[in-house]
Coordinates of C-alpha atoms in Angstrom, one line a residue:
X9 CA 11.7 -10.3 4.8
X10 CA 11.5 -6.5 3.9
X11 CA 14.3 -5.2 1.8
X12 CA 15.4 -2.0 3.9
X13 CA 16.4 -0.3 0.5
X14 CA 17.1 3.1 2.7
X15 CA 19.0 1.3 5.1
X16 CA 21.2 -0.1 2.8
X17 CA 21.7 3.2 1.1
X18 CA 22.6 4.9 4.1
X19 CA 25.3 2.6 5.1
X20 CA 27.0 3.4 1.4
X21 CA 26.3 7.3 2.3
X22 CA 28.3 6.4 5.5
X23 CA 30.7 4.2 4.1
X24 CA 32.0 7.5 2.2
X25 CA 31.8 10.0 4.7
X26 CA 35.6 10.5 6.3
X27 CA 33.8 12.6 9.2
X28 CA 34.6 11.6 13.1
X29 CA 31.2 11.3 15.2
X30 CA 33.2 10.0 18.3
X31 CA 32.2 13.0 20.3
X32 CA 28.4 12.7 19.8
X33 CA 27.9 8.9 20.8
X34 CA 26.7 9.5 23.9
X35 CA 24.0 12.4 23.0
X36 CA 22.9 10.3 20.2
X37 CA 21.9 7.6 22.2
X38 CA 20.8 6.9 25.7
X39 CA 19.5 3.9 27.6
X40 CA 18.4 3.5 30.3
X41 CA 17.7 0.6 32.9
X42 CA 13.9 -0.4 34.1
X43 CA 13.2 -1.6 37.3
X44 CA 9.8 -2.5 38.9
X45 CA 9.4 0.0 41.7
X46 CA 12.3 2.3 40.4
X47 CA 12.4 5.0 38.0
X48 CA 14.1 4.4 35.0
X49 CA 17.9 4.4 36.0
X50 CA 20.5 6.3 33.1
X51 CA 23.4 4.7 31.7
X52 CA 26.5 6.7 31.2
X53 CA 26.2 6.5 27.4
X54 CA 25.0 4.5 24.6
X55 CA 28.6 2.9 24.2
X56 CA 29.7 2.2 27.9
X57 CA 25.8 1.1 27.8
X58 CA 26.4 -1.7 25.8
X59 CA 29.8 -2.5 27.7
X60 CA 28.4 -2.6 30.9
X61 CA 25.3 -4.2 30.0
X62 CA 26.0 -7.4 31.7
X63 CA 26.0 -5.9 34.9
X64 CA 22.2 -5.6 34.7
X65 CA 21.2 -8.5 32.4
X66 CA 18.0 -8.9 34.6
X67 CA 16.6 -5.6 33.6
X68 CA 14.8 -4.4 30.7
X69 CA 15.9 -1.2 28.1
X70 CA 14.9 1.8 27.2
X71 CA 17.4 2.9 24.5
X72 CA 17.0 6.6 23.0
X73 CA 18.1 7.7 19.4
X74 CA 18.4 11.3 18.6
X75 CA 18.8 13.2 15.5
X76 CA 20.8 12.3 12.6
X77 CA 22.3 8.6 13.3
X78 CA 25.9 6.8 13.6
X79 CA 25.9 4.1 11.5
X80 CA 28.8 2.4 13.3
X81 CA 25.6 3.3 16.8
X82 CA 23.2 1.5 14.3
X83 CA 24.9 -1.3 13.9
X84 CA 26.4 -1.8 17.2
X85 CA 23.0 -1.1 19.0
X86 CA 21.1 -3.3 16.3
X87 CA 23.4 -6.2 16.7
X88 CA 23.4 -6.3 20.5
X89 CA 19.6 -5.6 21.7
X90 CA 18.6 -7.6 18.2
X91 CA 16.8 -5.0 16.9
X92 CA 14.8 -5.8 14.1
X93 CA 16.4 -3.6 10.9
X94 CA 13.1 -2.4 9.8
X95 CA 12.8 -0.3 12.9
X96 CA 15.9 1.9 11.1
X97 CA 14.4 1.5 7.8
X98 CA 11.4 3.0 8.1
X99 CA 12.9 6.3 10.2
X100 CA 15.4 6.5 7.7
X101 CA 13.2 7.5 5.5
X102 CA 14.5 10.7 4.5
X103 CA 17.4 8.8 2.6
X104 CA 17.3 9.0 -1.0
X105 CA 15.8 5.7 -2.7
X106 CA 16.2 4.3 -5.9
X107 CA 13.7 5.3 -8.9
X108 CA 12.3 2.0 -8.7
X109 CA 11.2 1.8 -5.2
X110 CA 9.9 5.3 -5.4
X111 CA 8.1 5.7 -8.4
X112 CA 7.6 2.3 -9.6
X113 CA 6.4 0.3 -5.9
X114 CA 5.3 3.6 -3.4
X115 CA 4.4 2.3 -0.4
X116 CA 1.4 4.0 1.0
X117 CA -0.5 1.6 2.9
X118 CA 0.7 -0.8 6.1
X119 CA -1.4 -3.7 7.5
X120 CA -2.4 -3.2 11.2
X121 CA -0.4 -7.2 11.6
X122 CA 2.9 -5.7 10.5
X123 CA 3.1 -2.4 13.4
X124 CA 2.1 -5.0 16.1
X125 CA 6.1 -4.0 17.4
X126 CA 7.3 -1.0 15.2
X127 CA 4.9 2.6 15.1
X128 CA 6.0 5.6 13.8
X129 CA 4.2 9.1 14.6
X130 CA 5.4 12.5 14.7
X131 CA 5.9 15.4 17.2
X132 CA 5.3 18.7 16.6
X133 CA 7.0 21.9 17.7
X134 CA 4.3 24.9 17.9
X135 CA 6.9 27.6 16.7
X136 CA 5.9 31.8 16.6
X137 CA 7.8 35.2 15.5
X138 CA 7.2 38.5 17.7
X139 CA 7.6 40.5 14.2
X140 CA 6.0 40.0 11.3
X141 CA 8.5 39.3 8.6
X142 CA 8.8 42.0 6.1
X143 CA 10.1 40.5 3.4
X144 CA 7.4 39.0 1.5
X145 CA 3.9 40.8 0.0
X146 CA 1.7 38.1 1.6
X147 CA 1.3 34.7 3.1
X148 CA 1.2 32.8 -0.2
X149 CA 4.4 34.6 -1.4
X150 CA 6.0 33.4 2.2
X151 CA 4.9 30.1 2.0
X152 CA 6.4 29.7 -1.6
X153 CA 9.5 30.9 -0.2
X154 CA 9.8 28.8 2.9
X155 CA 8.6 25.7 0.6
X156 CA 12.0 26.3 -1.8
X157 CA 14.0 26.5 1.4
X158 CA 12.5 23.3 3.0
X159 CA 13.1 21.4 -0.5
X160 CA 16.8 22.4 -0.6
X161 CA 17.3 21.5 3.0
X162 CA 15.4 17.9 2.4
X163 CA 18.0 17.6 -0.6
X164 CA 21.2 18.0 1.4
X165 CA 19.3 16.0 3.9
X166 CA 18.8 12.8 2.0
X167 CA 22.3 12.8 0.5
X168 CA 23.6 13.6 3.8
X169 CA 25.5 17.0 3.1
X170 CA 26.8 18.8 5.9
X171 CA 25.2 16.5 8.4
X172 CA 26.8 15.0 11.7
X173 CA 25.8 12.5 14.6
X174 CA 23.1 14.1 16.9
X175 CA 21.6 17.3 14.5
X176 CA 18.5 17.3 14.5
X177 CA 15.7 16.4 11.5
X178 CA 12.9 18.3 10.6
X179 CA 10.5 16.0 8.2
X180 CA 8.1 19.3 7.4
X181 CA 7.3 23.0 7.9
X182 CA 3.4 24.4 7.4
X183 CA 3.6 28.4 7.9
X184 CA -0.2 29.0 9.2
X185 CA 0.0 33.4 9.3
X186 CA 2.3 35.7 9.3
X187 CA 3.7 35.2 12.7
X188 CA 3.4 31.3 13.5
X189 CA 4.6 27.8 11.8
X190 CA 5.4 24.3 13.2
X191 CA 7.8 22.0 12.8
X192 CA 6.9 18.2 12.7
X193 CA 9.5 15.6 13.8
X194 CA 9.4 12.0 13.4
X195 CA 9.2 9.6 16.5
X196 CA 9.7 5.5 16.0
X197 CA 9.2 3.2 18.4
X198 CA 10.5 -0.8 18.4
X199 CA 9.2 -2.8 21.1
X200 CA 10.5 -6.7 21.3
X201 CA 9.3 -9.3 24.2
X202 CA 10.6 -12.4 25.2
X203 CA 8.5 -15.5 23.9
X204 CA 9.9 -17.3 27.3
X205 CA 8.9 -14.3 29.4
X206 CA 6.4 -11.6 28.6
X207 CA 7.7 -9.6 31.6
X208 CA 11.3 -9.2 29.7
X209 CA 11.4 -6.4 26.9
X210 CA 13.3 -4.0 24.9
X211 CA 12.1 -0.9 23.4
X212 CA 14.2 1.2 21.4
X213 CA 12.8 4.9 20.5
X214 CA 14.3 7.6 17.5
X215 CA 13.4 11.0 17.8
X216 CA 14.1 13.5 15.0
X217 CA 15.1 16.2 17.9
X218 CA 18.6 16.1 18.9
X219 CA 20.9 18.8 18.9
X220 CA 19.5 22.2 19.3
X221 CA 18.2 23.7 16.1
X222 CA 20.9 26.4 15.6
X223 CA 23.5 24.0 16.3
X224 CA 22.2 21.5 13.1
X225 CA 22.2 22.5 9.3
X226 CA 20.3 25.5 8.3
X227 CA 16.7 25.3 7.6
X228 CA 13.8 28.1 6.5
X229 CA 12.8 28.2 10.2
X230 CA 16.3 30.2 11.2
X231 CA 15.5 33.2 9.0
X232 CA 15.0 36.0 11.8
X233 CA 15.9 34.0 14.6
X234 CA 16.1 36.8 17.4
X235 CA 12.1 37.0 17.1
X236 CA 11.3 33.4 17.1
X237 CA 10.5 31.0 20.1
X238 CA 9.1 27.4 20.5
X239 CA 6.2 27.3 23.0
X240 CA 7.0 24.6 25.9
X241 CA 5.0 21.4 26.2
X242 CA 3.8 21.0 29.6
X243 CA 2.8 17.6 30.3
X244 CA -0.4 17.0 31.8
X245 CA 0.2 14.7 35.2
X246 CA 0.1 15.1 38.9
X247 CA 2.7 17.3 39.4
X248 CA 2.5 19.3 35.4
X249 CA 5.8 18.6 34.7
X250 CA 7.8 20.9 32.1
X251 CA 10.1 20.1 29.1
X252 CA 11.0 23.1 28.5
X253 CA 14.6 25.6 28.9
X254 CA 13.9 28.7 31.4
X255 CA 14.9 31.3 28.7
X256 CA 16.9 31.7 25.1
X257 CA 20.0 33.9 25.8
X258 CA 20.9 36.8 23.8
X259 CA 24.3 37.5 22.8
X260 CA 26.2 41.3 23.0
X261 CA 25.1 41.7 19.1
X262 CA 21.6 40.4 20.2
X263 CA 21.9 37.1 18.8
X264 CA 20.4 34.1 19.7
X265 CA 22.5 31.5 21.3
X266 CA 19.7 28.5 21.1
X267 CA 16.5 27.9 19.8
X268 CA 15.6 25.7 22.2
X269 CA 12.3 22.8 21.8
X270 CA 11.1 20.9 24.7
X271 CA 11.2 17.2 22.6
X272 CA 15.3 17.7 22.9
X273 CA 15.0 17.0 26.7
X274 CA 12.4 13.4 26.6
X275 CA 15.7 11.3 26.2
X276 CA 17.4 12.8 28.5
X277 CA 15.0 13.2 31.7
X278 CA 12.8 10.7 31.0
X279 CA 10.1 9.2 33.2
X280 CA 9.9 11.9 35.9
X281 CA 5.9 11.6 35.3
X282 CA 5.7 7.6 35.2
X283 CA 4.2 5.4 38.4
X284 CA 7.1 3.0 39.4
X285 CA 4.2 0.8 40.8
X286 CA 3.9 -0.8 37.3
X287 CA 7.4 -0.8 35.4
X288 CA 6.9 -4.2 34.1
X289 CA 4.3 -2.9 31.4
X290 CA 6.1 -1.8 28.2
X291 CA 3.1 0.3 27.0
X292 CA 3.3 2.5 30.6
X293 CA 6.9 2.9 30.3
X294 CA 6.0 4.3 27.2
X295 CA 3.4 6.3 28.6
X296 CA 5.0 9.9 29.3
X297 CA 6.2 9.9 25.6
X298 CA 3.0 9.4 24.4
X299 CA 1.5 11.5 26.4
X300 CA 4.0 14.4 25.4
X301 CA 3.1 13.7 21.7
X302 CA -1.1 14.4 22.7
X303 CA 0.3 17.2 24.4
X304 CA 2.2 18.8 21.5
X305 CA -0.7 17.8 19.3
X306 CA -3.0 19.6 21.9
X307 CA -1.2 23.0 21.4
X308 CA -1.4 21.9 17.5
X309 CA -5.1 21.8 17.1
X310 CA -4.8 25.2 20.0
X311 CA -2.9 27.0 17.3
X312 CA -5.1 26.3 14.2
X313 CA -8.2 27.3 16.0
X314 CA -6.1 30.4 17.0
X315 CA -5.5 31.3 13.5
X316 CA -8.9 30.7 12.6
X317 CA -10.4 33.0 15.1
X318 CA -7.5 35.5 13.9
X319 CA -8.7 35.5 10.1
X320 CA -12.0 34.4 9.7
X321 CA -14.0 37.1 11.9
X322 CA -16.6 39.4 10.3
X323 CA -14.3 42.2 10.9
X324 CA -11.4 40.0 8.8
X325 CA -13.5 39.2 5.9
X326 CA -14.8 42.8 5.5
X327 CA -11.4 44.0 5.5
X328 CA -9.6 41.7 3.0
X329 CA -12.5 41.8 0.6
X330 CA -11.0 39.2 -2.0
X331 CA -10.9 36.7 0.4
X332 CA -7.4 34.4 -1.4
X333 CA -5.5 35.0 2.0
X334 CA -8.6 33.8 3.8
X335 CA -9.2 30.4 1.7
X336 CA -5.6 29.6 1.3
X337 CA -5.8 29.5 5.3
X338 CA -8.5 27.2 5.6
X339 CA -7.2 24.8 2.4
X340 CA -4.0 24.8 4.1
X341 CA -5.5 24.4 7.7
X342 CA -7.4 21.1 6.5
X343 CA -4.5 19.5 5.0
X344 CA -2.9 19.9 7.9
X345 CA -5.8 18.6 10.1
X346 CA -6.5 15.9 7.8
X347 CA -2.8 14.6 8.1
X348 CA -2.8 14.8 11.8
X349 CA -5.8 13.2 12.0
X350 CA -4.6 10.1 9.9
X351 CA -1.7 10.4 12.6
X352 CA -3.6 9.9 15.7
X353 CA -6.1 7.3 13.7
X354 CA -2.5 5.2 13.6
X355 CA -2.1 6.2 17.4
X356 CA -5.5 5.2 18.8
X357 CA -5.0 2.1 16.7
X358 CA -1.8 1.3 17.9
X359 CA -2.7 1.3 21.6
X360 CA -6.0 -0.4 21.1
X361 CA -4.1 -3.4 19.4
X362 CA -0.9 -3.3 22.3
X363 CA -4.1 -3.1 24.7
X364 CA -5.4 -6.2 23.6
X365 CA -2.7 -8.3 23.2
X366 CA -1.7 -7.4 27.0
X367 CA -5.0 -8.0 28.4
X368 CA -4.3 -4.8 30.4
X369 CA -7.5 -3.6 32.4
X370 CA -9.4 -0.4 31.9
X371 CA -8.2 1.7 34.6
X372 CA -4.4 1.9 33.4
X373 CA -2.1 4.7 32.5
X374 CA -2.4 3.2 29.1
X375 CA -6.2 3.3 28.8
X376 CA -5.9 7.0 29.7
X377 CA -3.7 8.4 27.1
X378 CA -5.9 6.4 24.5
X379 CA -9.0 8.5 25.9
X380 CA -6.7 11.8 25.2
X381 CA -6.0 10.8 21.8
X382 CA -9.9 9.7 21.2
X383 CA -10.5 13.5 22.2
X384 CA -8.1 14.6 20.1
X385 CA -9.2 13.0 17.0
X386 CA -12.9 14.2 17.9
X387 CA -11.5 18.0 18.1
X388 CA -9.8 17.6 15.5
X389 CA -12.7 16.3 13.1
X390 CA -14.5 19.4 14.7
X391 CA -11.7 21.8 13.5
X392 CA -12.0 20.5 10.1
X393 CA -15.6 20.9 10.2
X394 CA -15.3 24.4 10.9
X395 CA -13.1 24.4 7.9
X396 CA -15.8 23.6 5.5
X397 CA -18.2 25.6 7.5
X398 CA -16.4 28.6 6.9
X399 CA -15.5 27.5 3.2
X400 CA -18.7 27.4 2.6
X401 CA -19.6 30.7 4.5
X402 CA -17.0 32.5 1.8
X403 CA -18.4 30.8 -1.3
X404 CA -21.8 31.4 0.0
X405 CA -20.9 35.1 0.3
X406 CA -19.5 35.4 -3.0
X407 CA -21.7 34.0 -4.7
X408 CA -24.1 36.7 -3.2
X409 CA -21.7 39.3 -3.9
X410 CA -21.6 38.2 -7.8
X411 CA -25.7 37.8 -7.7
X412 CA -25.2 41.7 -6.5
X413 CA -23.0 42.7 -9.1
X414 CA -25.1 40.6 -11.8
X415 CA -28.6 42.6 -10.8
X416 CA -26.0 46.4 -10.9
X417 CA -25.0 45.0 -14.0
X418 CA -28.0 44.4 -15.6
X419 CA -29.4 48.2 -14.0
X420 CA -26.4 49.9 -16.1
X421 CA -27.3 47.4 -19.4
X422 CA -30.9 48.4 -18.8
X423 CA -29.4 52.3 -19.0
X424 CA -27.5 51.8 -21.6
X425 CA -29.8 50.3 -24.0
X426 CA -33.0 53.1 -23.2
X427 CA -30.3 55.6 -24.2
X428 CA -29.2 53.6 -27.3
X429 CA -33.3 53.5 -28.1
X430 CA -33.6 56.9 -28.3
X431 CA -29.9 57.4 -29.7
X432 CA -30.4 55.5 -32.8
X433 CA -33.3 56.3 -34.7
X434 CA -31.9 60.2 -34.1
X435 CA -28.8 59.1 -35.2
X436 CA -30.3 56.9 -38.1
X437 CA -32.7 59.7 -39.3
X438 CA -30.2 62.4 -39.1
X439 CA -27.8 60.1 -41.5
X440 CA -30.4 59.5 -44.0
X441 CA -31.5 63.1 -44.5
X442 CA -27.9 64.3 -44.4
X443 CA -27.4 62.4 -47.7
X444 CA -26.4 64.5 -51.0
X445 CA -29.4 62.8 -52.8
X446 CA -32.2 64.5 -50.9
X447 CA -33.9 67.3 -52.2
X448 CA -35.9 69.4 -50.6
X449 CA -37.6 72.7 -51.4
X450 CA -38.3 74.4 -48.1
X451 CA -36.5 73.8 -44.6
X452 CA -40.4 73.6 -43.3
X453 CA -41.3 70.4 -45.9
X454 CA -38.0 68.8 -44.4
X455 CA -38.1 69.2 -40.7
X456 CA -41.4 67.5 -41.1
X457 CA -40.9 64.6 -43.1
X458 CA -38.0 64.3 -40.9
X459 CA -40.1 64.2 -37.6
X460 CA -42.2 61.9 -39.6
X461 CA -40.1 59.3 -40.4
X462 CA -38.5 59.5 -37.1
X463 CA -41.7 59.2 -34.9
X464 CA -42.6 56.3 -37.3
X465 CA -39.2 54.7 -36.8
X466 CA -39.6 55.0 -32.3
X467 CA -43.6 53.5 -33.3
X468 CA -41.6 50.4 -35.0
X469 CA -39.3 50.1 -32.0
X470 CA -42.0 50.0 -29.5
X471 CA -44.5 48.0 -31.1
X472 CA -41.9 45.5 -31.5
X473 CA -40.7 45.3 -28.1
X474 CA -44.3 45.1 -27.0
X475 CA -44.7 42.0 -28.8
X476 CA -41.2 40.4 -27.9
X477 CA -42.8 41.1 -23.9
X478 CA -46.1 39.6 -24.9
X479 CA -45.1 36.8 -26.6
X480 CA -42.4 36.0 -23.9
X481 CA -44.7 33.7 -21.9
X482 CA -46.0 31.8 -24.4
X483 CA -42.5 31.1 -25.7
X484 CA -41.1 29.7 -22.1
X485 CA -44.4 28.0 -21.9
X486 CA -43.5 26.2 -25.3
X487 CA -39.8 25.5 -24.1
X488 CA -41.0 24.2 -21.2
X489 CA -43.4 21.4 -22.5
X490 CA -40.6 20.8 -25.2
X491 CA -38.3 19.6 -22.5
X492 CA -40.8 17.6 -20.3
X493 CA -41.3 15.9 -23.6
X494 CA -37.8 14.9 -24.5
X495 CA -36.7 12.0 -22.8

């Protein structure tokens, strides 16, 4: 049995805190009812959920955790849909943990056998700025800055300072230019079966997104909120249905009243997309929220190839001729690749192996949103191919430029030393005669024997050098057998 080490330290976080969360049960969580041939049917809230539960015992749940939890909701919810506790344990894991489970035993790997009922992914928020913030020199400086904010809000965020039921969670923040960042939001999803009937389920889903973002604790992404918007996920179905508000509002001292993201309205209007035909299969009830997470990772891999085009041009490169703002783009474009990618690996694996325990047939919803996430992971191997492509292209160019410099280089060495060859022997001659202990009779007898030891001093120099060039081959050819001899 796992230990659920942040569980545990989350209840003695809660156990402290003196704060009332009555008012946000029911935005916290949400269930709803499933019927075959019926859209999924809302419960008044989490709480009255449970209390009036009995009155549909026949039917299966959808229940819908948002934001930052209740642990009196936990426990209650856990207790009466017997939920297993390491569905809790493993999205709490923003809570603080003891040295020893951290640093001693990190947990990097899970076995494909142990997510056969509990996945965890992440949604991302495709966030941009009309105005380019001011206050920082460059990109690098910005992202320092925005990583210093992020670690201090993490901090209050694992001891749980300032925090309520319902705020939402933000797990990371990756600036890509000067205008446009994401947000990435954890997603976990529980789903338990009946060993006496297959047909029965219960599926219980946490999403980081729950209040609106200007309504939870402060984070780097509020600084210069006026200019910033999230871009809507449309979902991709029959009728293109959009999560997304009609417009932020503006205040009289042009303030913005919400910053609004389309994840905050899955619990709450869920499965206006899904085909009531087939209600009994957990997977296609869960259909619609994956398909909203290949949507937002759609806009994702949309964006990076955006910034790409943006600053890797011809016109780009010439322009910013040291190129750091261009490579810290594409490092920090693959990492970001490379850790979705790893995400929708976990996806495409997580359907294939729900897939084949179902037996479903090929033709389902199901079988569709794994070909979307199959496309995605093939774009997004493409992107980070272009990556190293242009990588490449900018080391390839420098090193041209240094092979440039190295051949101007030498030209100005080669100057400077036929200037020092006619420079010193003048210079050497012209010491030697100045000397107190040279006597001579007539200014004729010296001029001459100067020119004379002067011309015989250049005849030195150049004999010399002609034997250095001569004997240049034969010295490489020597080297060269010397090595093919060594072994």
């Amino acid at each position: 049995m796992t230990e659920c080490r942040r569980l545990a330290h989350f209840c003695n976080l809660q156990a402290t805190d003196k704060q009332s969360d009555t008012n946000s049960f029911d935005e916290f969580g949400i269930v709803y009812d499933i019927f075959e041939g019926r859209a999924p049917v809302r419960k008044p809230g989490i709480a009255r959920g449970v209390q009036n539960s009995n009155e549909d015992g026949d039917s299966n749940k959808l229940l819908f955790f948002s934001g930052y939890p209740s642990l009196r909701l936990l426990v209650q919810q856990g207790s009466h849909f017997n939920i297993d506790p390491e569905f809790f344990d493993l999205h709490l894991s923003f809570v603080k943990e003891s040295v020893t489970s951290c640093n001693m035993h990190p947990s990097y790997y899970t076995l494909p056998s142990a997510q056969c009922n509990i996945f965890q992914t992440s949604i991302t928020s495709i966030g941009a700025a009309t105005v380019r913030d001011r206050r920082f020199r460059d990109l690098v400086e910005k992202r320092d800055a925005f990583k210093k904010s992020m670690d201090s809000y993490l901090s209050d965020l694992k001891m749980g300072k300032g925090w309520k039921t319902y705020h939402s969670i933000v797990r990371q923040m990756e600036v890509h230019d000067d205008t446009r960042f994401s947000l990435e939001q954890n997603l976990t999803i529980f789903i338990k079966r009946s060993r006496s009937d297959f047909k029965k389920w219960r599926i219980a889903v946490w999403l980081d997104v729950g209040a609106d973002l200007t309504q939870s604790p402060v984070g780097p992404w509020l600084h210069g909120i006026n200019n910033t918007h999230f871009r809507p996920v449309t979902l991709n179905t029959s009728e293109n249905h959009v999560h997304e508000q009609s417009s932020i509002d503006f205040g009289e001292r042009n303030r913005a009243t919400g910053l609004f993201q389309s994840a905050s309205l899955l619990s709450k209007n869920y499965g206006m997309s899904l085909d009531t035909t087939a209600m009994s299969d957990p997977l296609h009830v869960l259909s619609e929220l994956f398909i909203f997470i290949a949507t937002s990772e759609c806009q994702y891999l949309d964006m990076i190839r955006a910034v790409l085009d943006d600053n890797t041009t011809s016109k780009q490169l010439n322009e910013n001729q040291d190129k750091s703002e261009v490579r810290s783009i594409l490092i920090f474009s693959y990492r970001g690749l490379e850790h979705r990618r790893d995400k929708i690996k976990a996806t495409i694996g997580f359907l294939k192996s729900q897939l084949a325990e179902l037996q479903a047939a090929e033709d389902t919803t199901v079988s569709r949103v794994l070909r979307d996430f199959e496309y995605l992971f093939g774009q997004t191997d493409d992107l980070m191919r272009r990556c190293d492509h242009e990588w490449n292209a900018i080391i390839s160019g420098a090193a041209v430029n240094d092979a440039q410099w190295s051949r101007d280089h030498n030209e100005y060495q080669k100057k400077l030393t036929l200037l020092a060859t006619i420079y010193i022997p003048l210079s050497f001659s012209c010491s030697l005669f100045g000397m107190t202990f040279f006597s001579l009779d007539s200014l004729r007898e010296g001029f001459i024997l100067w020119l004379v030891v002067t011309l015989s001093l250049y005849i030195v120099i150049f004999l010399a050098q002609f034997a250095n060039a001569k004997m240049l081959p034969s010295r490489m050819k020597r080297l060269i057998e010397r090595s093919a001899a060594d072994p």
